[in-house]
């Protein structure tokens, strides 16, 4: 393959990027994004504050701009994200208890109904675990009771049975991290009890504090063995070392249930990590990391 998408497709995988609606008017951006990627994740436009700014009033203008661009250009869409402690509209932040629980359920139903049958996978719940302990992160949703995550997944399955349902998080790539073990235990429990979960998203935001480690492959294998797909959902690596990008790509290719890789932005200038140059393009130019990823995909 001569692009990331076609090279990943050689082994039945996808290669995606985060897309911002505000950049779809930039031809330099859409030229690269349109050519290289076959999966799209809206970077912010499907979040809670964007899609339900007032309770019960759903807004899909920006999200649809990305969705329509993706479909018109032959790409699939990952939905990101239905339930999260961040990017919450103020009405949601002011709710507690059963009102908040119902607000969560209504939000999932409202967003998923709009895209019913059209989304490859939804990040149903994002970042629900604590960074340090392996337990749950404190949040307004967590304070409604431990079962909020499984309620979110059961609601999502009923709302759109065609979408794969993912749990998505960061700092769960290294098998030895407590957070990884906490999420693994939850997924194992969900599979044992029949809570509907189809995939785990490993964000893979690597930097010097939480660096890539070769046991990412072990983590992907162990989660896949629970009976879920694994996806690399927000990949970016501080400084974009070609060898690390190649290693992450090889890890996915080594695990049959690794469905695909998404990078968190097109060019360095599009990254949320300003100054880190963590992506595959600089301006219009392919970086060495791009060649490393493409060669690794083509060797599979
Ligand atoms: O466009 C608005 C503007 O209208 C507003 O007035 C202004 C003031 O806040 O900022 C602009 O919004 C910002 C938005 O990015 C678009 O640039 C938000 O403040 C800012 O918080 C938002 O940051 C996003 C962040 O998630 C929080 O939602 C980043 O772009 C996005 O890359 C980042 O992505 C997250 C994933 O969703 C989950 N995993 C971690 C990842 C990186 O933090």
mmCIF file of C-alpha atoms and ligand atoms in Angstrom:
data_model
loop_
_atom_site.group_PDB
_atom_site.id
_atom_site.type_symbol
_atom_site.label_atom_id
_atom_site.label_comp_id
_atom_site.label_asym_id
_atom_site.label_seq_id
_atom_site.Cartn_x
_atom_site.Cartn_y
_atom_site.Cartn_z
ATOM 1 C CA UNK A 1 0.000 0.000 0.000
ATOM 2 C CA UNK A 2 1.131 3.539 -0.747
ATOM 3 C CA UNK A 3 -0.983 5.128 1.999
ATOM 4 C CA UNK A 4 -1.489 4.248 5.662
ATOM 5 C CA UNK A 5 -5.065 3.148 5.030
ATOM 6 C CA UNK A 6 -4.339 0.885 2.081
ATOM 7 C CA UNK A 7 -1.263 -0.569 3.786
ATOM 8 C CA UNK A 8 -3.256 -1.365 6.950
ATOM 9 C CA UNK A 9 -6.001 -2.898 4.809
ATOM 10 C CA UNK A 10 -3.549 -5.549 3.576
ATOM 11 C CA UNK A 11 -4.107 -7.310 6.900
ATOM 12 C CA UNK A 12 -7.761 -6.333 7.289
ATOM 13 C CA UNK A 13 -7.018 -3.429 9.596
ATOM 14 C CA UNK A 14 -7.811 0.276 9.432
ATOM 15 C CA UNK A 15 -5.603 3.321 9.936
ATOM 16 C CA UNK A 16 -7.379 6.375 11.274
ATOM 17 C CA UNK A 17 -6.905 9.910 12.477
ATOM 18 C CA UNK A 18 -8.645 12.394 14.728
ATOM 19 C CA UNK A 19 -10.326 15.125 12.676
ATOM 20 C CA UNK A 20 -11.391 18.632 13.711
ATOM 21 C CA UNK A 21 -14.437 20.124 12.004
ATOM 22 C CA UNK A 22 -12.846 23.563 12.065
ATOM 23 C CA UNK A 23 -10.012 22.335 9.807
ATOM 24 C CA UNK A 24 -12.113 20.780 7.051
ATOM 25 C CA UNK A 25 -11.862 24.064 5.128
ATOM 26 C CA UNK A 26 -8.062 23.760 4.952
ATOM 27 C CA UNK A 27 -7.166 21.997 1.681
ATOM 28 C CA UNK A 28 -3.658 21.111 2.900
ATOM 29 C CA UNK A 29 -5.278 19.313 5.838
ATOM 30 C CA UNK A 30 -8.007 17.545 3.874
ATOM 31 C CA UNK A 31 -5.583 16.502 1.139
ATOM 32 C CA UNK A 32 -3.463 14.535 3.605
ATOM 33 C CA UNK A 33 -6.372 13.296 5.702
ATOM 34 C CA UNK A 34 -8.368 12.268 2.653
ATOM 35 C CA UNK A 35 -5.484 10.388 1.093
ATOM 36 C CA UNK A 36 -3.925 8.586 4.052
ATOM 37 C CA UNK A 37 -6.642 7.456 6.449
ATOM 38 C CA UNK A 38 -9.694 5.199 6.196
ATOM 39 C CA UNK A 39 -11.096 5.742 9.721
ATOM 40 C CA UNK A 40 -12.035 9.042 11.341
ATOM 41 C CA UNK A 41 -12.557 10.023 14.998
ATOM 42 C CA UNK A 42 -14.030 13.477 15.682
ATOM 43 C CA UNK A 43 -11.504 15.054 18.058
ATOM 44 C CA UNK A 44 -14.091 17.033 20.086
ATOM 45 C CA UNK A 45 -17.357 17.293 18.156
ATOM 46 C CA UNK A 46 -19.150 14.209 19.536
ATOM 47 C CA UNK A 47 -18.348 14.949 23.189
ATOM 48 C CA UNK A 48 -21.074 15.677 25.742
ATOM 49 C CA UNK A 49 -20.723 19.467 25.735
ATOM 50 C CA UNK A 50 -20.788 19.584 21.925
ATOM 51 C CA UNK A 51 -23.749 17.247 21.348
ATOM 52 C CA UNK A 52 -26.046 18.166 24.275
ATOM 53 C CA UNK A 53 -25.215 21.747 25.283
ATOM 54 C CA UNK A 54 -28.654 22.098 26.925
ATOM 55 C CA UNK A 55 -30.405 19.135 28.494
ATOM 56 C CA UNK A 56 -32.537 17.332 25.948
ATOM 57 C CA UNK A 57 -31.461 19.597 23.067
ATOM 58 C CA UNK A 58 -29.096 17.708 20.833
ATOM 59 C CA UNK A 59 -26.798 19.490 18.385
ATOM 60 C CA UNK A 60 -24.961 17.572 15.672
ATOM 61 C CA UNK A 61 -23.856 20.372 13.344
ATOM 62 C CA UNK A 62 -20.098 20.023 13.820
ATOM 63 C CA UNK A 63 -20.220 16.260 14.348
ATOM 64 C CA UNK A 64 -22.209 15.803 11.142
ATOM 65 C CA UNK A 65 -19.734 17.946 9.227
ATOM 66 C CA UNK A 66 -17.046 15.406 10.089
ATOM 67 C CA UNK A 67 -19.331 12.398 9.662
ATOM 68 C CA UNK A 68 -20.454 13.568 6.206
ATOM 69 C CA UNK A 69 -16.899 14.359 5.106
ATOM 70 C CA UNK A 70 -15.792 10.902 6.238
ATOM 71 C CA UNK A 71 -18.574 9.051 4.447
ATOM 72 C CA UNK A 72 -18.212 11.148 1.272
ATOM 73 C CA UNK A 73 -14.542 10.196 1.253
ATOM 74 C CA UNK A 74 -15.140 6.488 1.851
ATOM 75 C CA UNK A 75 -14.089 6.403 5.486
ATOM 76 C CA UNK A 76 -15.650 4.851 8.560
ATOM 77 C CA UNK A 77 -16.193 6.706 11.826
ATOM 78 C CA UNK A 78 -15.322 5.940 15.448
ATOM 79 C CA UNK A 79 -17.651 7.740 17.828
ATOM 80 C CA UNK A 80 -15.880 9.563 20.661
ATOM 81 C CA UNK A 81 -17.143 9.710 23.357
ATOM 82 C CA UNK A 82 -20.547 9.124 25.010
ATOM 83 C CA UNK A 83 -19.668 9.315 28.719
ATOM 84 C CA UNK A 84 -16.656 11.123 30.168
ATOM 85 C CA UNK A 85 -15.795 13.090 33.304
ATOM 86 C CA UNK A 86 -14.499 15.950 31.111
ATOM 87 C CA UNK A 87 -16.078 18.113 28.406
ATOM 88 C CA UNK A 88 -19.347 18.140 30.335
ATOM 89 C CA UNK A 89 -21.973 20.823 29.741
ATOM 90 C CA UNK A 90 -22.866 22.824 32.847
ATOM 91 C CA UNK A 91 -26.363 21.319 33.166
ATOM 92 C CA UNK A 92 -24.806 17.875 33.518
ATOM 93 C CA UNK A 93 -22.244 19.092 36.047
ATOM 94 C CA UNK A 94 -25.059 20.371 38.228
ATOM 95 C CA UNK A 95 -26.867 17.002 38.431
ATOM 96 C CA UNK A 96 -26.306 14.242 41.000
ATOM 97 C CA UNK A 97 -27.749 10.861 41.896
ATOM 98 C CA UNK A 98 -30.630 9.415 39.915
ATOM 99 C CA UNK A 99 -31.084 12.608 37.878
ATOM 100 C CA UNK A 100 -27.485 12.392 36.699
ATOM 101 C CA UNK A 101 -27.849 8.667 36.012
ATOM 102 C CA UNK A 102 -30.944 9.361 33.902
ATOM 103 C CA UNK A 103 -29.180 12.260 32.194
ATOM 104 C CA UNK A 104 -26.387 9.870 31.202
ATOM 105 C CA UNK A 105 -28.825 7.307 29.830
ATOM 106 C CA UNK A 106 -30.764 9.942 27.881
ATOM 107 C CA UNK A 107 -27.530 11.344 26.467
ATOM 108 C CA UNK A 108 -26.382 7.945 25.227
ATOM 109 C CA UNK A 109 -29.782 7.306 23.657
ATOM 110 C CA UNK A 110 -29.977 10.734 22.025
ATOM 111 C CA UNK A 111 -26.544 10.637 20.420
ATOM 112 C CA UNK A 112 -26.650 7.002 19.385
ATOM 113 C CA UNK A 113 -30.100 7.368 17.829
ATOM 114 C CA UNK A 114 -28.804 10.113 15.527
ATOM 115 C CA UNK A 115 -26.010 7.857 14.234
ATOM 116 C CA UNK A 116 -27.797 4.515 14.510
ATOM 117 C CA UNK A 117 -26.239 1.896 12.227
ATOM 118 C CA UNK A 118 -23.588 4.319 10.953
ATOM 119 C CA UNK A 119 -20.750 4.144 13.482
ATOM 120 C CA UNK A 120 -18.009 1.494 13.412
ATOM 121 C CA UNK A 121 -17.323 1.706 17.141
ATOM 122 C CA UNK A 122 -18.315 3.973 20.017
ATOM 123 C CA UNK A 123 -16.105 4.920 22.931
ATOM 124 C CA UNK A 124 -18.997 4.389 25.341
ATOM 125 C CA UNK A 125 -17.030 5.256 28.465
ATOM 126 C CA UNK A 126 -13.772 7.206 28.445
ATOM 127 C CA UNK A 127 -11.100 7.396 31.165
ATOM 128 C CA UNK A 128 -13.050 6.042 34.143
ATOM 129 C CA UNK A 129 -10.016 4.754 36.066
ATOM 130 C CA UNK A 130 -7.667 6.538 38.436
ATOM 131 C CA UNK A 131 -4.122 7.142 37.216
ATOM 132 C CA UNK A 132 -2.405 5.802 40.294
ATOM 133 C CA UNK A 133 -4.429 3.197 42.136
ATOM 134 C CA UNK A 134 -6.035 0.801 39.689
ATOM 135 C CA UNK A 135 -9.415 1.793 41.103
ATOM 136 C CA UNK A 136 -12.099 4.032 39.690
ATOM 137 C CA UNK A 137 -11.501 7.714 39.098
ATOM 138 C CA UNK A 138 -13.611 9.965 41.285
ATOM 139 C CA UNK A 139 -16.195 11.756 39.134
ATOM 140 C CA UNK A 140 -19.820 12.781 39.221
ATOM 141 C CA UNK A 141 -20.720 9.611 37.304
ATOM 142 C CA UNK A 142 -18.730 7.427 39.714
ATOM 143 C CA UNK A 143 -20.612 8.969 42.632
ATOM 144 C CA UNK A 144 -23.897 7.648 41.157
ATOM 145 C CA UNK A 145 -22.675 4.114 41.943
ATOM 146 C CA UNK A 146 -20.121 1.587 40.688
ATOM 147 C CA UNK A 147 -22.572 0.146 38.182
ATOM 148 C CA UNK A 148 -22.632 3.316 36.045
ATOM 149 C CA UNK A 149 -20.210 1.849 33.506
ATOM 150 C CA UNK A 150 -22.195 -1.301 32.890
ATOM 151 C CA UNK A 151 -25.426 0.683 32.722
ATOM 152 C CA UNK A 152 -23.791 2.842 30.032
ATOM 153 C CA UNK A 153 -22.792 -0.243 28.017
ATOM 154 C CA UNK A 154 -26.195 -1.924 28.331
ATOM 155 C CA UNK A 155 -27.893 1.313 27.263
ATOM 156 C CA UNK A 156 -25.542 1.653 24.297
ATOM 157 C CA UNK A 157 -26.118 -1.909 23.100
ATOM 158 C CA UNK A 158 -29.869 -1.406 23.092
ATOM 159 C CA UNK A 159 -29.562 1.976 21.354
ATOM 160 C CA UNK A 160 -27.448 0.725 18.415
ATOM 161 C CA UNK A 161 -26.801 -3.021 18.228
ATOM 162 C CA UNK A 162 -24.640 -2.523 15.092
ATOM 163 C CA UNK A 163 -21.925 -0.447 16.749
ATOM 164 C CA UNK A 164 -18.957 -2.017 18.472
ATOM 165 C CA UNK A 165 -18.875 -0.790 22.062
ATOM 166 C CA UNK A 166 -15.471 0.191 23.477
ATOM 167 C CA UNK A 167 -14.022 1.166 26.825
ATOM 168 C CA UNK A 168 -11.257 3.742 26.088
ATOM 169 C CA UNK A 169 -8.431 4.937 28.355
ATOM 170 C CA UNK A 170 -4.814 6.141 28.567
ATOM 171 C CA UNK A 171 -1.928 4.741 30.597
ATOM 172 C CA UNK A 172 -3.228 1.204 30.194
ATOM 173 C CA UNK A 173 -0.602 0.204 27.621
ATOM 174 C CA UNK A 174 2.063 -1.112 29.989
ATOM 175 C CA UNK A 175 1.019 -4.463 31.477
ATOM 176 C CA UNK A 176 2.723 -3.703 34.824
ATOM 177 C CA UNK A 177 0.753 -0.502 35.492
ATOM 178 C CA UNK A 178 -1.930 -0.731 38.206
ATOM 179 C CA UNK A 179 -4.370 1.140 35.974
ATOM 180 C CA UNK A 180 -3.975 -1.500 33.265
ATOM 181 C CA UNK A 181 -4.792 -4.217 35.794
ATOM 182 C CA UNK A 182 -7.841 -2.318 37.015
ATOM 183 C CA UNK A 183 -9.305 -2.017 33.519
ATOM 184 C CA UNK A 184 -8.393 -5.634 32.715
ATOM 185 C CA UNK A 185 -10.271 -6.840 35.805
ATOM 186 C CA UNK A 186 -13.342 -4.821 34.811
ATOM 187 C CA UNK A 187 -13.372 -6.151 31.242
ATOM 188 C CA UNK A 188 -12.899 -9.721 32.471
ATOM 189 C CA UNK A 189 -15.824 -9.264 34.863
ATOM 190 C CA UNK A 190 -17.995 -7.743 32.110
ATOM 191 C CA UNK A 191 -17.298 -10.662 29.772
ATOM 192 C CA UNK A 192 -18.024 -13.198 32.534
ATOM 193 C CA UNK A 193 -21.320 -11.531 33.459
ATOM 194 C CA UNK A 194 -22.465 -10.804 29.913
ATOM 195 C CA UNK A 195 -22.194 -7.016 30.098
ATOM 196 C CA UNK A 196 -22.017 -5.983 26.421
ATOM 197 C CA UNK A 197 -18.476 -4.820 25.608
ATOM 198 C CA UNK A 198 -16.765 -5.475 22.263
ATOM 199 C CA UNK A 199 -13.492 -3.576 22.364
ATOM 200 C CA UNK A 200 -10.923 -1.788 24.464
ATOM 201 C CA UNK A 201 -9.308 1.389 23.157
ATOM 202 C CA UNK A 202 -5.706 2.035 24.171
ATOM 203 C CA UNK A 203 -5.158 5.747 23.653
ATOM 204 C CA UNK A 204 -1.353 5.411 23.507
ATOM 205 C CA UNK A 205 -0.319 8.979 24.309
ATOM 206 C CA UNK A 206 3.346 8.204 24.925
ATOM 207 C CA UNK A 207 5.771 10.670 26.490
ATOM 208 C CA UNK A 208 8.812 10.586 28.755
ATOM 209 C CA UNK A 209 6.726 10.128 31.917
ATOM 210 C CA UNK A 210 4.610 7.322 30.464
ATOM 211 C CA UNK A 211 6.853 5.938 27.730
ATOM 212 C CA UNK A 212 6.151 3.159 25.287
ATOM 213 C CA UNK A 213 7.259 -0.209 26.581
ATOM 214 C CA UNK A 214 7.614 -3.408 24.558
ATOM 215 C CA UNK A 215 5.134 -5.150 26.833
ATOM 216 C CA UNK A 216 2.319 -3.184 25.166
ATOM 217 C CA UNK A 217 2.096 -6.292 22.970
ATOM 218 C CA UNK A 218 1.534 -8.458 26.053
ATOM 219 C CA UNK A 219 -1.230 -6.100 27.172
ATOM 220 C CA UNK A 220 -2.938 -6.210 23.766
ATOM 221 C CA UNK A 221 -2.699 -10.034 23.722
ATOM 222 C CA UNK A 222 -4.048 -10.410 27.254
ATOM 223 C CA UNK A 223 -7.045 -8.159 26.661
ATOM 224 C CA UNK A 224 -7.772 -9.838 23.311
ATOM 225 C CA UNK A 225 -7.746 -13.198 25.101
ATOM 226 C CA UNK A 226 -10.736 -11.989 27.140
ATOM 227 C CA UNK A 227 -12.742 -11.952 23.896
ATOM 228 C CA UNK A 228 -12.674 -8.287 22.932
ATOM 229 C CA UNK A 229 -11.128 -6.446 20.004
ATOM 230 C CA UNK A 230 -8.297 -4.116 20.891
ATOM 231 C CA UNK A 231 -7.762 -0.803 19.111
ATOM 232 C CA UNK A 232 -5.048 1.829 19.363
ATOM 233 C CA UNK A 233 -7.236 4.904 19.481
ATOM 234 C CA UNK A 234 -5.270 8.150 20.037
ATOM 235 C CA UNK A 235 -1.659 7.394 19.185
ATOM 236 C CA UNK A 236 0.901 10.167 19.479
ATOM 237 C CA UNK A 237 4.509 9.904 20.674
ATOM 238 C CA UNK A 238 6.574 12.802 21.984
ATOM 239 C CA UNK A 239 9.192 13.586 19.341
ATOM 240 C CA UNK A 240 7.736 10.924 17.024
ATOM 241 C CA UNK A 241 10.723 8.546 17.059
ATOM 242 C CA UNK A 242 10.469 6.315 13.969
ATOM 243 C CA UNK A 243 11.527 3.215 15.894
ATOM 244 C CA UNK A 244 8.781 3.644 18.495
ATOM 245 C CA UNK A 245 6.114 4.256 15.869
ATOM 246 C CA UNK A 246 7.289 1.098 14.063
ATOM 247 C CA UNK A 247 7.209 -0.893 17.321
ATOM 248 C CA UNK A 248 3.650 0.176 18.177
ATOM 249 C CA UNK A 249 2.530 -0.696 14.647
ATOM 250 C CA UNK A 250 4.214 -4.101 14.870
ATOM 251 C CA UNK A 251 2.512 -4.738 18.229
ATOM 252 C CA UNK A 252 -0.900 -4.239 16.655
ATOM 253 C CA UNK A 253 -0.020 -6.409 13.662
ATOM 254 C CA UNK A 254 1.139 -9.193 16.007
ATOM 255 C CA UNK A 255 -2.281 -9.455 17.661
ATOM 256 C CA UNK A 256 -5.044 -10.818 15.410
ATOM 257 C CA UNK A 257 -7.749 -8.986 17.353
ATOM 258 C CA UNK A 258 -5.990 -5.616 17.051
ATOM 259 C CA UNK A 259 -8.468 -4.062 14.619
ATOM 260 C CA UNK A 260 -6.591 -0.873 13.768
ATOM 261 C CA UNK A 261 -4.632 2.189 14.750
ATOM 262 C CA UNK A 262 -5.765 5.820 15.004
ATOM 263 C CA UNK A 263 -3.325 8.725 15.405
ATOM 264 C CA UNK A 264 -4.522 11.765 17.382
ATOM 265 C CA UNK A 265 -4.252 14.327 14.606
ATOM 266 C CA UNK A 266 -2.908 14.725 11.085
ATOM 267 C CA UNK A 267 0.066 17.129 11.329
ATOM 268 C CA UNK A 268 2.156 18.271 14.276
ATOM 269 C CA UNK A 269 0.433 21.649 14.069
ATOM 270 C CA UNK A 270 -2.915 19.895 14.623
ATOM 271 C CA UNK A 271 -1.825 18.136 17.818
ATOM 272 C CA UNK A 272 -3.202 18.936 21.277
ATOM 273 C CA UNK A 273 0.397 18.474 22.494
ATOM 274 C CA UNK A 274 1.833 21.770 21.328
ATOM 275 C CA UNK A 275 5.593 21.664 20.925
ATOM 276 C CA UNK A 276 5.853 17.866 21.181
ATOM 277 C CA UNK A 277 5.883 17.176 17.405
ATOM 278 C CA UNK A 278 4.241 13.791 18.100
ATOM 279 C CA UNK A 279 2.529 13.025 14.767
ATOM 280 C CA UNK A 280 3.360 11.611 11.312
ATOM 281 C CA UNK A 281 3.263 14.814 9.231
ATOM 282 C CA UNK A 282 4.951 18.180 9.529
ATOM 283 C CA UNK A 283 3.147 20.646 7.290
ATOM 284 C CA UNK A 284 2.742 18.821 3.989
ATOM 285 C CA UNK A 285 5.722 16.564 4.650
ATOM 286 C CA UNK A 286 5.860 12.931 5.719
ATOM 287 C CA UNK A 287 8.151 12.502 8.709
ATOM 288 C CA UNK A 288 10.531 9.540 9.226
ATOM 289 C CA UNK A 289 7.909 8.049 11.566
ATOM 290 C CA UNK A 290 5.468 7.972 8.662
ATOM 291 C CA UNK A 291 7.851 5.866 6.559
ATOM 292 C CA UNK A 292 8.481 3.572 9.518
ATOM 293 C CA UNK A 293 4.760 2.957 10.022
ATOM 294 C CA UNK A 294 4.098 2.468 6.298
ATOM 295 C CA UNK A 295 7.009 0.031 5.902
ATOM 296 C CA UNK A 296 5.888 -1.943 8.956
ATOM 297 C CA UNK A 297 2.329 -2.202 7.627
ATOM 298 C CA UNK A 298 3.588 -3.257 4.195
ATOM 299 C CA UNK A 299 5.838 -5.953 5.659
ATOM 300 C CA UNK A 300 2.848 -7.666 7.291
HETATM 301 O O1 LIG B 1 -13.058 25.775 20.095
HETATM 302 C C1 LIG B 1 -13.170 26.169 21.460
HETATM 303 C C2 LIG B 1 -13.570 27.582 21.621
HETATM 304 O O2 LIG B 1 -14.864 27.771 21.116
HETATM 305 C C3 LIG B 1 -13.505 27.934 23.090
HETATM 306 O O3 LIG B 1 -13.964 29.228 23.293
HETATM 307 C C4 LIG B 1 -12.099 27.817 23.608
HETATM 308 C C5 LIG B 1 -12.050 28.005 25.129
HETATM 309 O O4 LIG B 1 -12.008 26.788 25.829
HETATM 310 O O5 LIG B 1 -11.451 26.609 23.232
HETATM 311 C C6 LIG B 1 -11.906 25.804 22.158
HETATM 312 O O6 LIG B 1 -12.186 24.539 22.666
HETATM 313 C C7 LIG B 1 -11.110 23.706 23.008
HETATM 314 C C8 LIG B 1 -11.116 22.481 22.100
HETATM 315 O O7 LIG B 1 -10.112 21.586 22.514
HETATM 316 C C9 LIG B 1 -10.909 22.811 20.630
HETATM 317 O O8 LIG B 1 -9.610 23.329 20.438
HETATM 318 C C10 LIG B 1 -11.270 23.290 24.453
HETATM 319 O O9 LIG B 1 -11.129 24.420 25.293
HETATM 320 C C11 LIG B 1 -10.245 22.271 24.803
HETATM 321 O O10 LIG B 1 -10.482 21.775 26.114
HETATM 322 C C12 LIG B 1 -10.303 21.127 23.832
HETATM 323 O O11 LIG B 1 -9.295 20.201 24.159
HETATM 324 C C13 LIG B 1 -9.498 18.884 23.734
HETATM 325 C C14 LIG B 1 -9.436 17.953 24.932
HETATM 326 O O12 LIG B 1 -9.520 16.613 24.488
HETATM 327 C C15 LIG B 1 -10.563 18.199 25.920
HETATM 328 O O13 LIG B 1 -11.823 17.845 25.379
HETATM 329 C C16 LIG B 1 -8.408 18.542 22.709
HETATM 330 O O14 LIG B 1 -8.626 19.309 21.521
HETATM 331 C C17 LIG B 1 -8.470 17.056 22.365
HETATM 332 O O15 LIG B 1 -7.348 16.706 21.575
HETATM 333 C C18 LIG B 1 -8.439 16.231 23.657
HETATM 334 O O16 LIG B 1 -8.560 14.881 23.302
HETATM 335 C C19 LIG B 1 -8.508 13.969 24.396
HETATM 336 C C20 LIG B 1 -9.476 12.847 24.087
HETATM 337 O O17 LIG B 1 -10.757 13.361 23.853
HETATM 338 C C21 LIG B 1 -9.503 11.822 25.218
HETATM 339 N N1 LIG B 1 -8.161 11.338 25.529
HETATM 340 C C22 LIG B 1 -7.150 12.376 25.768
HETATM 341 C C23 LIG B 1 -7.095 13.369 24.597
HETATM 342 C C24 LIG B 1 -6.019 14.398 24.804
HETATM 343 O O18 LIG B 1 -6.283 15.199 25.922
#
